[in-house]
mmCIF file with all atom_site columns, N, CA and C in Angstrom:
data_model
loop_
_atom_site.group_PDB
_atom_site.id
_atom_site.type_symbol
_atom_site.label_atom_id
_atom_site.label_alt_id
_atom_site.label_comp_id
_atom_site.label_asym_id
_atom_site.label_entity_id
_atom_site.label_seq_id
_atom_site.pdbx_PDB_ins_code
_atom_site.Cartn_x
_atom_site.Cartn_y
_atom_site.Cartn_z
_atom_site.occupancy
_atom_site.B_iso_or_equiv
_atom_site.pdbx_formal_charge
_atom_site.auth_seq_id
_atom_site.auth_comp_id
_atom_site.auth_asym_id
_atom_site.auth_atom_id
_atom_site.pdbx_PDB_model_num
ATOM 1   N N  . MET A 1 1  ? -19.352 -43.483 31.436 1.00 71.00 ? 682 MET A N  1
ATOM 2   C CA . MET A 1 1  ? -19.193 -43.302 29.997 1.00 71.00 ? 682 MET A CA 1
ATOM 3   C C  . MET A 1 1  ? -20.197 -42.252 29.533 1.00 71.00 ? 682 MET A C  1
ATOM 4   N N  . VAL A 1 2  ? -19.722 -41.344 28.696 1.00 87.00 ? 683 VAL A N  1
ATOM 5   C CA . VAL A 1 2  ? -20.563 -40.287 28.154 1.00 87.00 ? 683 VAL A CA 1
ATOM 6   C C  . VAL A 1 2  ? -21.404 -40.805 26.994 1.00 87.00 ? 683 VAL A C  1
ATOM 7   N N  . LEU A 1 3  ? -20.791 -41.620 26.162 1.00 94.00 ? 684 LEU A N  1
ATOM 8   C CA . LEU A 1 3  ? -21.444 -42.083 24.939 1.00 94.00 ? 684 LEU A CA 1
ATOM 9   C C  . LEU A 1 3  ? -20.823 -43.415 24.546 1.00 94.00 ? 684 LEU A C  1
ATOM 10  N N  . ARG A 1 4  ? -21.660 -44.371 24.097 1.00 96.00 ? 685 ARG A N  1
ATOM 11  C CA . ARG A 1 4  ? -21.125 -45.655 23.642 1.00 96.00 ? 685 ARG A CA 1
ATOM 12  C C  . ARG A 1 4  ? -21.995 -46.185 22.509 1.00 96.00 ? 685 ARG A C  1
ATOM 13  N N  . TRP A 1 5  ? -21.367 -46.506 21.401 1.00 97.00 ? 686 TRP A N  1
ATOM 14  C CA . TRP A 1 5  ? -22.047 -47.114 20.263 1.00 97.00 ? 686 TRP A CA 1
ATOM 15  C C  . TRP A 1 5  ? -21.426 -48.468 19.999 1.00 97.00 ? 686 TRP A C  1
ATOM 16  N N  . GLN A 1 6  ? -22.267 -49.430 19.678 1.00 97.00 ? 687 GLN A N  1
ATOM 17  C CA . GLN A 1 6  ? -21.775 -50.729 19.230 1.00 97.00 ? 687 GLN A CA 1
ATOM 18  C C  . GLN A 1 6  ? -22.119 -50.877 17.754 1.00 97.00 ? 687 GLN A C  1
ATOM 19  N N  . PHE A 1 7  ? -21.157 -51.383 17.012 1.00 98.00 ? 688 PHE A N  1
ATOM 20  C CA . PHE A 1 7  ? -21.315 -51.601 15.576 1.00 98.00 ? 688 PHE A CA 1
ATOM 21  C C  . PHE A 1 7  ? -21.189 -53.092 15.285 1.00 98.00 ? 688 PHE A C  1
ATOM 22  N N  . ARG A 1 8  ? -21.895 -53.536 14.243 1.00 98.00 ? 689 ARG A N  1
ATOM 23  C CA . ARG A 1 8  ? -21.838 -54.938 13.812 1.00 98.00 ? 689 ARG A CA 1
ATOM 24  C C  . ARG A 1 8  ? -21.512 -55.025 12.333 1.00 98.00 ? 689 ARG A C  1
ATOM 25  N N  . LEU A 1 9  ? -20.731 -56.037 12.026 1.00 98.00 ? 690 LEU A N  1
ATOM 26  C CA . LEU A 1 9  ? -20.470 -56.408 10.638 1.00 98.00 ? 690 LEU A CA 1
ATOM 27  C C  . LEU A 1 9  ? -20.380 -57.927 10.631 1.00 98.00 ? 690 LEU A C  1
ATOM 28  N N  . ASN A 1 10 ? -21.379 -58.573 10.036 1.00 97.00 ? 691 ASN A N  1
ATOM 29  C CA . ASN A 1 10 ? -21.477 -60.039 10.065 1.00 97.00 ? 691 ASN A CA 1
ATOM 30  C C  . ASN A 1 10 ? -21.481 -60.512 11.517 1.00 97.00 ? 691 ASN A C  1
ATOM 31  N N  . ASP A 1 11 ? -20.518 -61.330 11.926 1.00 96.00 ? 692 ASP A N  1
ATOM 32  C CA . ASP A 1 11 ? -20.496 -61.839 13.301 1.00 96.00 ? 692 ASP A CA 1
ATOM 33  C C  . ASP A 1 11 ? -19.530 -61.065 14.204 1.00 96.00 ? 692 ASP A C  1
ATOM 34  N N  . ARG A 1 12 ? -19.069 -59.922 13.740 1.00 97.00 ? 693 ARG A N  1
ATOM 35  C CA . ARG A 1 12 ? -18.125 -59.114 14.523 1.00 97.00 ? 693 ARG A CA 1
ATOM 36  C C  . ARG A 1 12 ? -18.829 -57.927 15.176 1.00 97.00 ? 693 ARG A C  1
ATOM 37  N N  . VAL A 1 13 ? -18.357 -57.585 16.379 1.00 98.00 ? 694 VAL A N  1
ATOM 38  C CA . VAL A 1 13 ? -18.894 -56.449 17.135 1.00 98.00 ? 694 VAL A CA 1
ATOM 39  C C  . VAL A 1 13 ? -17.732 -55.560 17.543 1.00 98.00 ? 694 VAL A C  1
ATOM 40  N N  . LEU A 1 14 ? -17.931 -54.264 17.426 1.00 98.00 ? 695 LEU A N  1
ATOM 41  C CA . LEU A 1 14 ? -16.925 -53.275 17.797 1.00 98.00 ? 695 LEU A CA 1
ATOM 42  C C  . LEU A 1 14 ? -17.624 -52.193 18.613 1.00 98.00 ? 695 LEU A C  1
ATOM 43  N N  . THR A 1 15 ? -17.018 -51.788 19.705 1.00 98.00 ? 696 THR A N  1
ATOM 44  C CA . THR A 1 15 ? -17.573 -50.716 20.534 1.00 98.00 ? 696 THR A CA 1
ATOM 45  C C  . THR A 1 15 ? -16.687 -49.488 20.422 1.00 98.00 ? 696 THR A C  1
ATOM 46  N N  . CYS A 1 16 ? -17.322 -48.331 20.267 1.00 98.00 ? 697 CYS A N  1
ATOM 47  C CA . CYS A 1 16 ? -16.613 -47.057 20.251 1.00 98.00 ? 697 CYS A CA 1
ATOM 48  C C  . CYS A 1 16 ? -17.340 -46.127 21.219 1.00 98.00 ? 697 CYS A C  1
ATOM 49  N N  . GLY A 1 17 ? -16.609 -45.586 22.181 1.00 97.00 ? 698 GLY A N  1
ATOM 50  C CA . GLY A 1 17 ? -17.247 -44.750 23.176 1.00 97.00 ? 698 GLY A CA 1
ATOM 51  C C  . GLY A 1 17 ? -16.367 -43.608 23.628 1.00 97.00 ? 698 GLY A C  1
ATOM 52  N N  . ILE A 1 18 ? -16.995 -42.713 24.392 1.00 97.00 ? 699 ILE A N  1
ATOM 53  C CA . ILE A 1 18 ? -16.292 -41.572 24.977 1.00 97.00 ? 699 ILE A CA 1
ATOM 54  C C  . ILE A 1 18 ? -16.476 -41.654 26.482 1.00 97.00 ? 699 ILE A C  1
ATOM 55  N N  . THR A 1 19 ? -15.379 -41.509 27.204 1.00 96.00 ? 700 THR A N  1
ATOM 56  C CA . THR A 1 19 ? -15.430 -41.546 28.661 1.00 96.00 ? 700 THR A CA 1
ATOM 57  C C  . THR A 1 19 ? -14.577 -40.404 29.234 1.00 96.00 ? 700 THR A C  1
ATOM 58  N N  . PRO A 1 20 ? -15.005 -39.803 30.350 1.00 95.00 ? 701 PRO A N  1
ATOM 59  C CA . PRO A 1 20 ? -14.188 -38.765 30.976 1.00 95.00 ? 701 PRO A CA 1
ATOM 60  C C  . PRO A 1 20 ? -12.857 -39.351 31.448 1.00 95.00 ? 701 PRO A C  1
ATOM 61  N N  . SER A 1 21 ? -11.820 -38.540 31.353 1.00 94.00 ? 702 SER A N  1
ATOM 62  C CA . SER A 1 21 ? -10.484 -38.952 31.786 1.00 94.00 ? 702 SER A CA 1
ATOM 63  C C  . SER A 1 21 ? -9.844  -37.786 32.509 1.00 94.00 ? 702 SER A C  1
ATOM 64  N N  . GLY A 1 22 ? -9.689  -37.900 33.784 1.00 85.00 ? 703 GLY A N  1
ATOM 65  C CA . GLY A 1 22 ? -9.137  -36.779 34.535 1.00 85.00 ? 703 GLY A CA 1
ATOM 66  C C  . GLY A 1 22 ? -10.186 -35.699 34.721 1.00 85.00 ? 703 GLY A C  1
ATOM 67  N N  . SER A 1 23 ? -9.738  -34.507 35.030 1.00 85.00 ? 704 SER A N  1
ATOM 68  C CA . SER A 1 23 ? -10.684 -33.435 35.341 1.00 85.00 ? 704 SER A CA 1
ATOM 69  C C  . SER A 1 23 ? -11.302 -32.781 34.112 1.00 85.00 ? 704 SER A C  1
ATOM 70  N N  . ARG A 1 24 ? -10.590 -32.769 32.979 1.00 90.00 ? 705 ARG A N  1
ATOM 71  C CA . ARG A 1 24 ? -11.113 -32.087 31.795 1.00 90.00 ? 705 ARG A CA 1
ATOM 72  C C  . ARG A 1 24 ? -10.946 -32.862 30.504 1.00 90.00 ? 705 ARG A C  1
ATOM 73  N N  . ASP A 1 25 ? -10.246 -33.955 30.531 1.00 96.00 ? 706 ASP A N  1
ATOM 74  C CA . ASP A 1 25 ? -9.972  -34.714 29.314 1.00 96.00 ? 706 ASP A CA 1
ATOM 75  C C  . ASP A 1 25 ? -11.062 -35.754 29.057 1.00 96.00 ? 706 ASP A C  1
ATOM 76  N N  . PHE A 1 26 ? -11.108 -36.205 27.805 1.00 97.00 ? 707 PHE A N  1
ATOM 77  C CA . PHE A 1 26 ? -12.046 -37.239 27.401 1.00 97.00 ? 707 PHE A CA 1
ATOM 78  C C  . PHE A 1 26 ? -11.307 -38.242 26.526 1.00 97.00 ? 707 PHE A C  1
ATOM 79  N N  . ASP A 1 27 ? -11.551 -39.524 26.786 1.00 98.00 ? 708 ASP A N  1
ATOM 80  C CA . ASP A 1 27 ? -10.953 -40.582 25.985 1.00 98.00 ? 708 ASP A CA 1
ATOM 81  C C  . ASP A 1 27 ? -11.971 -41.122 24.989 1.00 98.00 ? 708 ASP A C  1
ATOM 82  N N  . VAL A 1 28 ? -11.528 -41.317 23.754 1.00 98.00 ? 709 VAL A N  1
ATOM 83  C CA . VAL A 1 28 ? -12.312 -42.031 22.757 1.00 98.00 ? 709 VAL A CA 1
ATOM 84  C C  . VAL A 1 28 ? -11.722 -43.437 22.715 1.00 98.00 ? 709 VAL A C  1
ATOM 85  N N  . VAL A 1 29 ? -12.534 -44.412 23.112 1.00 98.00 ? 710 VAL A N  1
ATOM 86  C CA . VAL A 1 29 ? -12.086 -45.789 23.253 1.00 98.00 ? 710 VAL A CA 1
ATOM 87  C C  . VAL A 1 29 ? -12.743 -46.627 22.160 1.00 98.00 ? 710 VAL A C  1
ATOM 88  N N  . THR A 1 30 ? -11.939 -47.362 21.412 1.00 98.00 ? 711 THR A N  1
ATOM 89  C CA . THR A 1 30 ? -12.439 -48.239 20.361 1.00 98.00 ? 711 THR A CA 1
ATOM 90  C C  . THR A 1 30 ? -11.970 -49.654 20.669 1.00 98.00 ? 711 THR A C  1
ATOM 91  N N  . VAL A 1 31 ? -12.932 -50.588 20.774 1.00 98.00 ? 712 VAL A N  1
ATOM 92  C CA . VAL A 1 31 ? -12.607 -51.958 21.159 1.00 98.00 ? 712 VAL A CA 1
ATOM 93  C C  . VAL A 1 31 ? -13.258 -52.947 20.200 1.00 98.00 ? 712 VAL A C  1
ATOM 94  N N  . PRO A 1 32 ? -12.457 -53.673 19.425 1.00 98.00 ? 713 PRO A N  1
ATOM 95  C CA . PRO A 1 32 ? -13.007 -54.765 18.626 1.00 98.00 ? 713 PRO A CA 1
ATOM 96  C C  . PRO A 1 32 ? -13.165 -55.991 19.529 1.00 98.00 ? 713 PRO A C  1
ATOM 97  N N  . HIS A 1 33 ? -14.382 -56.499 19.680 1.00 97.00 ? 714 HIS A N  1
ATOM 98  C CA . HIS A 1 33 ? -14.648 -57.575 20.633 1.00 97.00 ? 714 HIS A CA 1
ATOM 99  C C  . HIS A 1 33 ? -13.947 -58.879 20.266 1.00 97.00 ? 714 HIS A C  1
ATOM 100 N N  . TRP A 1 34 ? -13.602 -59.075 19.014 1.00 96.00 ? 715 TRP A N  1
ATOM 101 C CA . TRP A 1 34 ? -12.928 -60.313 18.611 1.00 96.00 ? 715 TRP A CA 1
ATOM 102 C C  . TRP A 1 34 ? -11.425 -60.262 18.871 1.00 96.00 ? 715 TRP A C  1
ATOM 103 N N  . ASP A 1 35 ? -10.904 -59.072 19.225 1.00 96.00 ? 716 ASP A N  1
ATOM 104 C CA . ASP A 1 35 ? -9.478  -58.924 19.509 1.00 96.00 ? 716 ASP A CA 1
ATOM 105 C C  . ASP A 1 35 ? -9.294  -57.784 20.506 1.00 96.00 ? 716 ASP A C  1
ATOM 106 N N  . LEU A 1 36 ? -9.625  -58.056 21.763 1.00 94.00 ? 717 LEU A N  1
ATOM 107 C CA . LEU A 1 36 ? -9.622  -57.003 22.782 1.00 94.00 ? 717 LEU A CA 1
ATOM 108 C C  . LEU A 1 36 ? -8.264  -56.331 22.941 1.00 94.00 ? 717 LEU A C  1
ATOM 109 N N  . GLY A 1 37 ? -7.209  -57.044 22.677 1.00 94.00 ? 718 GLY A N  1
ATOM 110 C CA . GLY A 1 37 ? -5.869  -56.488 22.817 1.00 94.00 ? 718 GLY A CA 1
ATOM 111 C C  . GLY A 1 37 ? -5.529  -55.424 21.794 1.00 94.00 ? 718 GLY A C  1
ATOM 112 N N  . SER A 1 38 ? -6.304  -55.330 20.726 1.00 96.00 ? 719 SER A N  1
ATOM 113 C CA . SER A 1 38 ? -6.003  -54.324 19.703 1.00 96.00 ? 719 SER A CA 1
ATOM 114 C C  . SER A 1 38 ? -6.868  -53.076 19.845 1.00 96.00 ? 719 SER A C  1
ATOM 115 N N  . GLY A 1 39 ? -7.540  -52.936 20.973 1.00 97.00 ? 720 GLY A N  1
ATOM 116 C CA . GLY A 1 39 ? -8.322  -51.725 21.216 1.00 97.00 ? 720 GLY A CA 1
ATOM 117 C C  . GLY A 1 39 ? -7.425  -50.502 21.272 1.00 97.00 ? 720 GLY A C  1
ATOM 118 N N  . SER A 1 40 ? -8.037  -49.328 21.142 1.00 97.00 ? 721 SER A N  1
ATOM 119 C CA . SER A 1 40 ? -7.248  -48.092 21.182 1.00 97.00 ? 721 SER A CA 1
ATOM 120 C C  . SER A 1 40 ? -7.924  -47.051 22.059 1.00 97.00 ? 721 SER A C  1
ATOM 121 N N  . VAL A 1 41 ? -7.104  -46.165 22.602 1.00 98.00 ? 722 VAL A N  1
ATOM 122 C CA . VAL A 1 41 ? -7.583  -45.044 23.416 1.00 98.00 ? 722 VAL A CA 1
ATOM 123 C C  . VAL A 1 41 ? -6.919  -43.787 22.890 1.00 98.00 ? 722 VAL A C  1
ATOM 124 N N  . GLU A 1 42 ? -7.740  -42.789 22.558 1.00 98.00 ? 723 GLU A N  1
ATOM 125 C CA . GLU A 1 42 ? -7.234  -41.476 22.134 1.00 98.00 ? 723 GLU A CA 1
ATOM 126 C C  . GLU A 1 42 ? -7.757  -40.446 23.132 1.00 98.00 ? 723 GLU A C  1
ATOM 127 N N  . THR A 1 43 ? -6.889  -39.607 23.655 1.00 97.00 ? 724 THR A N  1
ATOM 128 C CA . THR A 1 43 ? -7.277  -38.614 24.656 1.00 97.00 ? 724 THR A CA 1
ATOM 129 C C  . THR A 1 43 ? -7.390  -37.235 24.017 1.00 97.00 ? 724 THR A C  1
ATOM 130 N N  . PHE A 1 44 ? -8.479  -36.532 24.366 1.00 97.00 ? 725 PHE A N  1
ATOM 131 C CA . PHE A 1 44 ? -8.737  -35.184 23.850 1.00 97.00 ? 725 PHE A CA 1
ATOM 132 C C  . PHE A 1 44 ? -8.970  -34.248 25.034 1.00 97.00 ? 725 PHE A C  1
ATOM 133 N N  . HIS A 1 45 ? -8.648  -32.975 24.828 1.00 96.00 ? 726 HIS A N  1
ATOM 134 C CA . HIS A 1 45 ? -8.701  -32.001 25.909 1.00 96.00 ? 726 HIS A CA 1
ATOM 135 C C  . HIS A 1 45 ? -10.037 -31.289 26.040 1.00 96.00 ? 726 HIS A C  1
ATOM 136 N N  . CYS A 1 46 ? -10.995 -31.631 25.190 1.00 93.00 ? 727 CYS A N  1
ATOM 137 C CA . CYS A 1 46 ? -12.343 -31.092 25.367 1.00 93.00 ? 727 CYS A CA 1
ATOM 138 C C  . CYS A 1 46 ? -13.347 -32.063 24.749 1.00 93.00 ? 727 CYS A C  1
ATOM 139 N N  . ALA A 1 47 ? -14.569 -31.983 25.240 1.00 93.00 ? 728 ALA A N  1
ATOM 140 C CA . ALA A 1 47 ? -15.616 -32.900 24.786 1.00 93.00 ? 728 ALA A CA 1
ATOM 141 C C  . ALA A 1 47 ? -15.904 -32.742 23.295 1.00 93.00 ? 728 ALA A C  1
ATOM 142 N N  . THR A 1 48 ? -15.837 -31.526 22.788 1.00 95.00 ? 729 THR A N  1
ATOM 143 C CA . THR A 1 48 ? -16.117 -31.294 21.372 1.00 95.00 ? 729 THR A CA 1
ATOM 144 C C  . THR A 1 48 ? -15.155 -32.051 20.478 1.00 95.00 ? 729 THR A C  1
ATOM 145 N N  . GLU A 1 49 ? -13.864 -32.023 20.807 1.00 97.00 ? 730 GLU A N  1
ATOM 146 C CA . GLU A 1 49 ? -12.878 -32.757 20.021 1.00 97.00 ? 730 GLU A CA 1
ATOM 147 C C  . GLU A 1 49 ? -13.145 -34.261 20.077 1.00 97.00 ? 730 GLU A C  1
ATOM 148 N N  . ALA A 1 50 ? -13.484 -34.766 21.249 1.00 97.00 ? 731 ALA A N  1
ATOM 149 C CA . ALA A 1 50 ? -13.777 -36.195 21.399 1.00 97.00 ? 731 ALA A CA 1
ATOM 150 C C  . ALA A 1 50 ? -15.021 -36.582 20.600 1.00 97.00 ? 731 ALA A C  1
ATOM 151 N N  . LEU A 1 51 ? -16.046 -35.744 20.639 1.00 96.00 ? 732 LEU A N  1
ATOM 152 C CA . LEU A 1 51 ? -17.267 -36.018 19.871 1.00 96.00 ? 732 LEU A CA 1
ATOM 153 C C  . LEU A 1 51 ? -16.996 -36.013 18.371 1.00 96.00 ? 732 LEU A C  1
ATOM 154 N N  . ARG A 1 52 ? -16.170 -35.095 17.925 1.00 97.00 ? 733 ARG A N  1
ATOM 155 C CA . ARG A 1 52 ? -15.804 -35.060 16.493 1.00 97.00 ? 733 ARG A CA 1
ATOM 156 C C  . ARG A 1 52 ? -15.069 -36.329 16.084 1.00 97.00 ? 733 ARG A C  1
ATOM 157 N N  . ARG A 1 53 ? -14.143 -36.785 16.916 1.00 98.00 ? 734 ARG A N  1
ATOM 158 C CA . ARG A 1 53 ? -13.392 -37.997 16.600 1.00 98.00 ? 734 ARG A CA 1
ATOM 159 C C  . ARG A 1 53 ? -14.325 -39.210 16.577 1.00 98.00 ? 734 ARG A C  1
ATOM 160 N N  . HIS A 1 54 ? -15.214 -39.287 17.555 1.00 97.00 ? 735 HIS A N  1
ATOM 161 C CA . HIS A 1 54 ? -16.181 -40.388 17.594 1.00 97.00 ? 735 HIS A CA 1
ATOM 162 C C  . HIS A 1 54 ? -17.030 -40.380 16.326 1.00 97.00 ? 735 HIS A C  1
ATOM 163 N N  . ALA A 1 55 ? -17.486 -39.213 15.902 1.00 97.00 ? 736 ALA A N  1
ATOM 164 C CA . ALA A 1 55 ? -18.293 -39.102 14.682 1.00 97.00 ? 736 ALA A CA 1
ATOM 165 C C  . ALA A 1 55 ? -17.506 -39.542 13.454 1.00 97.00 ? 736 ALA A C  1
ATOM 166 N N  . THR A 1 56 ? -16.230 -39.200 13.400 1.00 98.00 ? 737 THR A N  1
ATOM 167 C CA . THR A 1 56 ? -15.383 -39.620 12.275 1.00 98.00 ? 737 THR A CA 1
ATOM 168 C C  . THR A 1 56 ? -15.242 -41.136 12.242 1.00 98.00 ? 737 THR A C  1
ATOM 169 N N  . ILE A 1 57 ? -14.987 -41.731 13.393 1.00 98.00 ? 738 ILE A N  1
ATOM 170 C CA . ILE A 1 57 ? -14.866 -43.186 13.458 1.00 98.00 ? 738 ILE A CA 1
ATOM 171 C C  . ILE A 1 57 ? -16.173 -43.843 13.029 1.00 98.00 ? 738 ILE A C  1
ATOM 172 N N  . ALA A 1 58 ? -17.293 -43.351 13.545 1.00 97.00 ? 739 ALA A N  1
ATOM 173 C CA . ALA A 1 58 ? -18.601 -43.911 13.190 1.00 97.00 ? 739 ALA A CA 1
ATOM 174 C C  . ALA A 1 58 ? -18.854 -43.811 11.692 1.00 97.00 ? 739 ALA A C  1
ATOM 175 N N  . SER A 1 59 ? -18.529 -42.689 11.107 1.00 97.00 ? 740 SER A N  1
ATOM 176 C CA . SER A 1 59 ? -18.722 -42.490 9.670  1.00 97.00 ? 740 SER A CA 1
ATOM 177 C C  . SER A 1 59 ? -17.865 -43.460 8.864  1.00 97.00 ? 740 SER A C  1
ATOM 178 N N  . GLU A 1 60 ? -16.604 -43.610 9.263  1.00 98.00 ? 741 GLU A N  1
ATOM 179 C CA . GLU A 1 60 ? -15.706 -44.527 8.557  1.00 98.00 ? 741 GLU A CA 1
ATOM 180 C C  . GLU A 1 60 ? -16.191 -45.971 8.669  1.00 98.00 ? 741 GLU A C  1
ATOM 181 N N  . LEU A 1 61 ? -16.693 -46.340 9.838  1.00 98.00 ? 742 LEU A N  1
ATOM 182 C CA . LEU A 1 61 ? -17.214 -47.693 10.007 1.00 98.00 ? 742 LEU A CA 1
ATOM 183 C C  . LEU A 1 61 ? -18.437 -47.924 9.114  1.00 98.00 ? 742 LEU A C  1
ATOM 184 N N  . ARG A 1 62 ? -19.348 -46.958 9.084  1.00 97.00 ? 743 ARG A N  1
ATOM 185 C CA . ARG A 1 62 ? -20.536 -47.094 8.228  1.00 97.00 ? 743 ARG A CA 1
ATOM 186 C C  . ARG A 1 62 ? -20.152 -47.209 6.756  1.00 97.00 ? 743 ARG A C  1
ATOM 187 N N  . GLU A 1 63 ? -19.189 -46.419 6.330  1.00 98.00 ? 744 GLU A N  1
ATOM 188 C CA . GLU A 1 63 ? -18.728 -46.492 4.939  1.00 98.00 ? 744 GLU A CA 1
ATOM 189 C C  . GLU A 1 63 ? -18.121 -47.859 4.616  1.00 98.00 ? 744 GLU A C  1
ATOM 190 N N  . ALA A 1 64 ? -17.575 -48.524 5.627  1.00 98.00 ? 745 ALA A N  1
ATOM 191 C CA . ALA A 1 64 ? -16.972 -49.836 5.440  1.00 98.00 ? 745 ALA A CA 1
ATOM 192 C C  . ALA A 1 64 ? -17.991 -50.973 5.580  1.00 98.00 ? 745 ALA A C  1
ATOM 193 N N  . GLY A 1 65 ? -19.271 -50.623 5.782  1.00 98.00 ? 746 GLY A N  1
ATOM 194 C CA . GLY A 1 65 ? -20.314 -51.634 5.841  1.00 98.00 ? 746 GLY A CA 1
ATOM 195 C C  . GLY A 1 65 ? -20.822 -51.988 7.225  1.00 98.00 ? 746 GLY A C  1
ATOM 196 N N  . TRP A 1 66 ? -20.259 -51.394 8.266  1.00 98.00 ? 747 TRP A N  1
ATOM 197 C CA . TRP A 1 66 ? -20.719 -51.642 9.624  1.00 98.00 ? 747 TRP A CA 1
ATOM 198 C C  . TRP A 1 66 ? -22.046 -50.930 9.863  1.00 98.00 ? 747 TRP A C  1
ATOM 199 N N  . THR A 1 67 ? -22.870 -51.471 10.762 1.00 97.00 ? 748 THR A N  1
ATOM 200 C CA . THR A 1 67 ? -24.113 -50.822 11.143 1.00 97.00 ? 748 THR A CA 1
ATOM 201 C C  . THR A 1 67 ? -24.120 -50.629 12.662 1.00 97.00 ? 748 THR A C  1
ATOM 202 N N  . ALA A 1 68 ? -24.690 -49.517 13.106 1.00 94.00 ? 749 ALA A N  1
ATOM 203 C CA . ALA A 1 68 ? -24.821 -49.271 14.536 1.00 94.00 ? 749 ALA A CA 1
ATOM 204 C C  . ALA A 1 68 ? -25.914 -50.189 15.065 1.00 94.00 ? 749 ALA A C  1
ATOM 205 N N  . SER A 1 69 ? -25.563 -51.023 16.051 1.00 92.00 ? 750 SER A N  1
ATOM 206 C CA . SER A 1 69 ? -26.540 -51.981 16.586 1.00 92.00 ? 750 SER A CA 1
ATOM 207 C C  . SER A 1 69 ? -27.123 -51.529 17.922 1.00 92.00 ? 750 SER A C  1
ATOM 208 N N  . SER A 1 70 ? -26.409 -50.655 18.642 1.00 89.00 ? 751 SER A N  1
ATOM 209 C CA . SER A 1 70 ? -26.943 -50.101 19.887 1.00 89.00 ? 751 SER A CA 1
ATOM 210 C C  . SER A 1 70 ? -26.129 -48.873 20.266 1.00 89.00 ? 751 SER A C  1
ATOM 211 N N  . TYR A 1 71 ? -26.726 -48.077 21.129 1.00 84.00 ? 752 TYR A N  1
ATOM 212 C CA . TYR A 1 71 ? -26.013 -46.912 21.643 1.00 84.00 ? 752 TYR A CA 1
ATOM 213 C C  . TYR A 1 71 ? -26.557 -46.540 23.010 1.00 84.00 ? 752 TYR A C  1
ATOM 214 N N  . THR A 1 72 ? -25.722 -45.922 23.811 1.00 84.00 ? 753 THR A N  1
ATOM 215 C CA . THR A 1 72 ? -26.126 -45.402 25.120 1.00 84.00 ? 753 THR A CA 1
ATOM 216 C C  . THR A 1 72 ? -25.496 -44.028 25.275 1.00 84.00 ? 753 THR A C  1
ATOM 217 N N  . ARG A 1 73 ? -26.104 -43.225 26.111 1.00 73.00 ? 754 ARG A N  1
ATOM 218 C CA . ARG A 1 73 ? -25.528 -41.927 26.427 1.00 73.00 ? 754 ARG A CA 1
ATOM 219 C C  . ARG A 1 73 ? -25.792 -41.596 27.853 1.00 73.00 ? 754 ARG A C  1
#
């Protein structure tokens, strides 16, 4: 995994990360821990696009009251 952030809101945890996919693609993976089946994967053809999408998701989560509780890179 290139980057992984965990967000918290009350007793809920959500992970959003970027992982390499294939030789040049990158997946942005979003997983709500309380409902693993509703996770999503979006594939991008360059790291910059994946990083932008991750930043958008993080911003939207913060605006909705979520806080970043941990991150790895």
